[in-house]
Every structure is written in structure tokens, then in C-alpha cells.
Coordinates of C-alpha atoms in Angstrom, one line a residue:
S203 CA 69.5 -87.6 -138.7
S204 CA 68.6 -85.6 -141.8
T205 CA 71.7 -83.3 -141.0
Q206 CA 75.2 -84.5 -141.9
F207 CA 78.3 -82.7 -140.7
Y208 CA 81.5 -83.4 -142.6
T209 CA 84.6 -82.3 -140.7
N210 CA 88.1 -82.9 -139.5
K211 CA 88.3 -82.5 -135.7
M212 CA 91.8 -80.8 -135.9
C213 CA 90.5 -78.0 -138.2
P214 CA 89.5 -74.7 -136.4
Y215 CA 87.1 -73.6 -139.1
A216 CA 85.2 -76.9 -138.8
Q217 CA 85.4 -76.6 -135.0
K218 CA 83.5 -73.4 -134.8
V219 CA 80.6 -75.1 -136.7
W220 CA 80.8 -78.1 -134.4
I221 CA 80.5 -75.8 -131.4
A222 CA 77.4 -74.1 -132.9
L223 CA 75.8 -77.5 -133.6
E224 CA 76.3 -78.6 -130.0
T225 CA 75.2 -75.3 -128.6
G226 CA 72.0 -75.4 -130.5
S227 CA 71.4 -79.0 -129.5
C228 CA 71.2 -79.8 -133.2
P229 CA 70.7 -83.5 -134.2
Y230 CA 73.4 -84.4 -136.7
E231 CA 75.7 -87.2 -137.8
M232 CA 79.4 -86.5 -138.1
T233 CA 81.7 -87.9 -140.8
E234 CA 85.4 -87.1 -140.5
I235 CA 87.3 -86.4 -143.7
S236 CA 91.1 -87.1 -143.9
L237 CA 92.3 -84.0 -145.6
Y238 CA 96.0 -84.9 -146.1
G239 CA 96.0 -88.7 -146.0
P240 CA 97.2 -91.1 -148.8
G241 CA 94.8 -91.3 -151.7
G242 CA 93.4 -87.8 -151.3
K243 CA 89.8 -86.9 -150.5
P244 CA 87.0 -89.2 -151.5
D245 CA 85.2 -88.4 -154.8
W246 CA 81.8 -88.3 -153.0
F247 CA 83.1 -85.5 -150.7
L248 CA 84.4 -83.5 -153.7
D249 CA 80.9 -83.8 -155.2
L250 CA 79.7 -81.9 -152.1
N251 CA 82.5 -79.3 -152.1
P252 CA 84.7 -79.3 -155.2
D253 CA 87.2 -77.2 -153.2
G254 CA 87.7 -80.1 -150.9
Q255 CA 87.5 -78.0 -147.7
V256 CA 85.7 -78.7 -144.5
P257 CA 83.3 -78.0 -143.0
V258 CA 80.4 -79.1 -145.1
L259 CA 76.9 -79.3 -143.7
T260 CA 74.0 -81.0 -145.5
C261 CA 70.4 -80.6 -144.3
Y262 CA 67.0 -82.1 -145.2
G263 CA 68.5 -85.4 -146.2
G264 CA 71.1 -83.7 -148.5
A265 CA 68.6 -81.4 -150.2
K266 CA 70.6 -78.4 -149.0
I267 CA 74.4 -78.3 -149.0
Y268 CA 76.2 -75.5 -147.1
I269 CA 79.9 -74.8 -147.4
D270 CA 82.1 -72.1 -145.8
S271 CA 82.2 -72.0 -142.0
E272 CA 81.0 -68.4 -141.7
F273 CA 78.1 -69.0 -143.9
I274 CA 77.2 -72.2 -142.0
L275 CA 77.3 -70.3 -138.7
D276 CA 74.8 -67.8 -140.2
K277 CA 72.5 -70.7 -141.3
I278 CA 72.7 -72.4 -137.9
S279 CA 71.9 -69.1 -136.3
E280 CA 68.8 -68.9 -138.4
G281 CA 67.7 -72.3 -137.1
I282 CA 68.2 -74.1 -140.4
V283 CA 69.0 -77.5 -138.8
E284 CA 65.9 -79.6 -138.2
G285 CA 65.3 -80.3 -134.5
G286 CA 67.9 -77.7 -133.4
G287 CA 67.6 -74.4 -131.8
A288 CA 68.6 -71.0 -133.3
L289 CA 71.5 -69.0 -132.1
A290 CA 70.2 -65.7 -133.2
A291 CA 71.1 -62.7 -131.1
A292 CA 68.4 -61.5 -128.6
D293 CA 68.2 -58.0 -130.0
D294 CA 69.7 -55.6 -132.7
E295 CA 72.3 -54.2 -130.3
T296 CA 73.6 -57.7 -129.5
E297 CA 73.6 -58.6 -133.2
K298 CA 75.8 -55.6 -133.9
K299 CA 78.3 -56.8 -131.3
V300 CA 78.2 -60.3 -132.7
E301 CA 79.0 -59.0 -136.2
E302 CA 81.8 -56.9 -134.8
W303 CA 83.4 -59.8 -133.0
R304 CA 83.2 -62.1 -136.1
H305 CA 84.7 -59.3 -138.3
L306 CA 87.5 -58.8 -135.8
I307 CA 88.3 -62.5 -135.6
A308 CA 88.3 -63.1 -139.4
N309 CA 89.9 -59.9 -140.5
R310 CA 92.3 -58.9 -137.7
L311 CA 93.1 -61.7 -135.3
N312 CA 93.5 -64.5 -137.8
P313 CA 95.9 -62.6 -140.1
V314 CA 98.0 -61.4 -137.2
G315 CA 98.0 -64.7 -135.5
K316 CA 99.0 -66.5 -138.7
A317 CA 101.9 -64.0 -139.2
A318 CA 103.1 -64.6 -135.6
V319 CA 103.4 -68.3 -136.2
Q320 CA 104.8 -68.2 -139.7
R321 CA 107.5 -65.7 -138.7
G322 CA 108.7 -67.7 -135.8
G323 CA 107.2 -65.4 -133.2
K324 CA 108.7 -62.2 -134.5
N325 CA 105.5 -60.2 -134.3
V326 CA 104.1 -61.8 -131.2
K327 CA 104.2 -58.3 -129.6
E328 CA 101.7 -57.1 -132.3
L329 CA 99.5 -60.1 -131.5
M330 CA 99.5 -59.5 -127.8
G331 CA 98.7 -55.8 -128.4
L332 CA 95.7 -56.9 -130.4
L333 CA 94.6 -59.4 -127.7
K334 CA 94.7 -56.6 -125.1
E335 CA 92.5 -54.5 -127.4
L336 CA 90.0 -57.4 -127.8
D337 CA 90.1 -58.0 -124.1
G338 CA 88.3 -54.7 -123.5
K339 CA 85.5 -55.8 -125.7
V340 CA 84.6 -58.9 -123.8
E341 CA 81.3 -58.3 -122.0
G342 CA 81.3 -61.6 -120.0
P343 CA 80.7 -64.2 -119.2
Y344 CA 80.5 -64.8 -123.0
L345 CA 81.8 -62.3 -125.6
C346 CA 78.5 -60.5 -126.0
G347 CA 76.8 -61.2 -122.7
D348 CA 75.1 -63.9 -120.8
K349 CA 74.4 -66.3 -123.8
V350 CA 76.5 -68.1 -126.2
T351 CA 76.3 -66.5 -129.7
T352 CA 78.0 -67.3 -133.0
A353 CA 80.7 -64.8 -131.9
D354 CA 81.8 -67.2 -129.3
C355 CA 81.7 -70.1 -131.8
A356 CA 83.8 -68.2 -134.3
A357 CA 86.3 -66.9 -131.8
F358 CA 87.0 -69.9 -129.5
P359 CA 89.0 -72.2 -131.9
F360 CA 91.5 -69.4 -132.7
L361 CA 91.8 -67.8 -129.2
W362 CA 92.1 -71.2 -127.7
R363 CA 95.0 -72.1 -130.0
I364 CA 96.8 -68.8 -129.3
N365 CA 96.4 -69.4 -125.6
D366 CA 97.7 -72.9 -126.0
E367 CA 100.7 -71.8 -128.0
Y368 CA 101.6 -68.5 -126.3
G369 CA 99.8 -68.6 -123.0
P370 CA 98.3 -69.2 -120.7
L371 CA 96.9 -65.7 -121.3
T372 CA 96.5 -63.8 -118.0
E373 CA 95.7 -60.3 -116.8
E374 CA 99.1 -60.1 -115.1
D375 CA 101.3 -61.1 -118.1
H376 CA 99.2 -60.0 -121.1
G377 CA 96.4 -57.7 -119.9
C378 CA 93.9 -60.4 -121.0
G379 CA 92.0 -61.0 -117.8
N380 CA 88.6 -60.9 -119.6
I381 CA 89.8 -63.3 -122.3
R382 CA 91.2 -65.6 -119.6
A383 CA 87.8 -65.6 -117.8
W384 CA 86.0 -66.2 -121.1
L385 CA 88.2 -69.1 -122.1
D386 CA 87.7 -70.7 -118.7
K387 CA 84.0 -70.3 -119.1
C388 CA 84.0 -71.8 -122.5
L389 CA 86.1 -74.7 -121.3
D390 CA 83.5 -75.3 -118.6
T391 CA 80.7 -75.3 -121.2
P392 CA 80.0 -78.8 -122.6
S393 CA 79.3 -77.6 -126.2
F394 CA 82.8 -76.1 -126.3
K395 CA 84.7 -78.6 -124.2
K396 CA 83.5 -81.5 -126.4
T397 CA 85.3 -80.0 -129.4
V398 CA 88.7 -79.5 -127.8
Q399 CA 91.4 -81.9 -129.2
G400 CA 94.7 -82.9 -127.8
A401 CA 96.3 -82.4 -131.3
W402 CA 95.3 -79.6 -133.5
W403 CA 96.1 -77.5 -136.6
W404 CA 96.5 -73.7 -136.9
W405 CA 94.4 -72.2 -139.6
W406 CA 96.1 -72.4 -143.0

């Protein structure tokens, strides 16, 4: 394949790109990078991304190098991967919803979720309140309607981890019936299911 995906399967940021590649039926070859093993990251990987972070996506035989998971999602959405489909929203209204979801995940859910774990669960109440708010924004069956968008790709790694740690999230216990249905739908969707790992990291 002319597209190479450099990742670590336990990393949520890399996972969202993996989901997008699978959803778009993009042809790619995967190389796993050991981020914390003895000897450090290989020099050839640092040449691709001097920060040493995954994911990295190279396209057109290495002529294009993309770093940063959110930026890579944008490029996949545009159809940058040879032989793959685009994940662009169907219309402007849906695109606005996608952008809102991605902003909420990056700027609200991730910081609050991180604080909940790092503080030993002391602000889980704040996290659950935010989840209940997000629950009201789920259109179903996916976050923005009938089709998978980059909003689903961006959200799933983090909401799945929160569900695994503090859940299962339910309508009865958390007021998260829509998120519950969405998670179940994603777990029944091959492009998401393929990326779920038995062992995983949080996101820092």
C-alpha cells in the first residue's frame, strides 16, 4: 500500500485514526511503535515525527506525512488516502454538528475525564454531569445521524474508556441512554470493533 499508518494499538489518539481508516475502507499498512519500551523510539520514526508521538500517517509512498490525530481525521475526511472513501459530512448542517462534537470531546470531555482519573475519582460527579449533557446531543444511531462521521471516530476511544472504567453507562444509573445505545451500535460496527483492545491507556 502507498499509505502507512504508524500507531500503538493502546493509544486512544491513534485509535480514532484507525477507526477512520477502517470506516473509509482505506488500504493501508500498519506499523506499531513501542512508545515506552527499552531503547526508545527508532530514529526512523523520529524522522517522521520529531515529537515521537503517534499516530503518523504517510501517503503517496511517503511523499506526504501527516501528524496530529485531529489533522489526520480531517485529511481522511477529505479522501486523502488513495483507494479509500471520504468521510465528509453529507451537508453543511451535519458538518456543523460534527465540528461541535469534536470540539466538545477535545475541549471538555478529555480534560474533565483526565481530571477524574488523576484525582482518584474525586470529580466523577462532574464527569457524569457532562456525559448527561452530551447524551442529549446524540442523534442516533451514530452521533450525527445515520452515518459514521469523524465525530464518532474522535469520540469513541474516549467514551469507550470512560464506560469501561466507570460504567457500564446506562439511562437508569447515569442518564446516558443515548450514549449507551451509541456505544452498543459502535461495538457492533466492524470498523470500531476491530480497534478495541483488551488492554489500553488513558490519554496522557
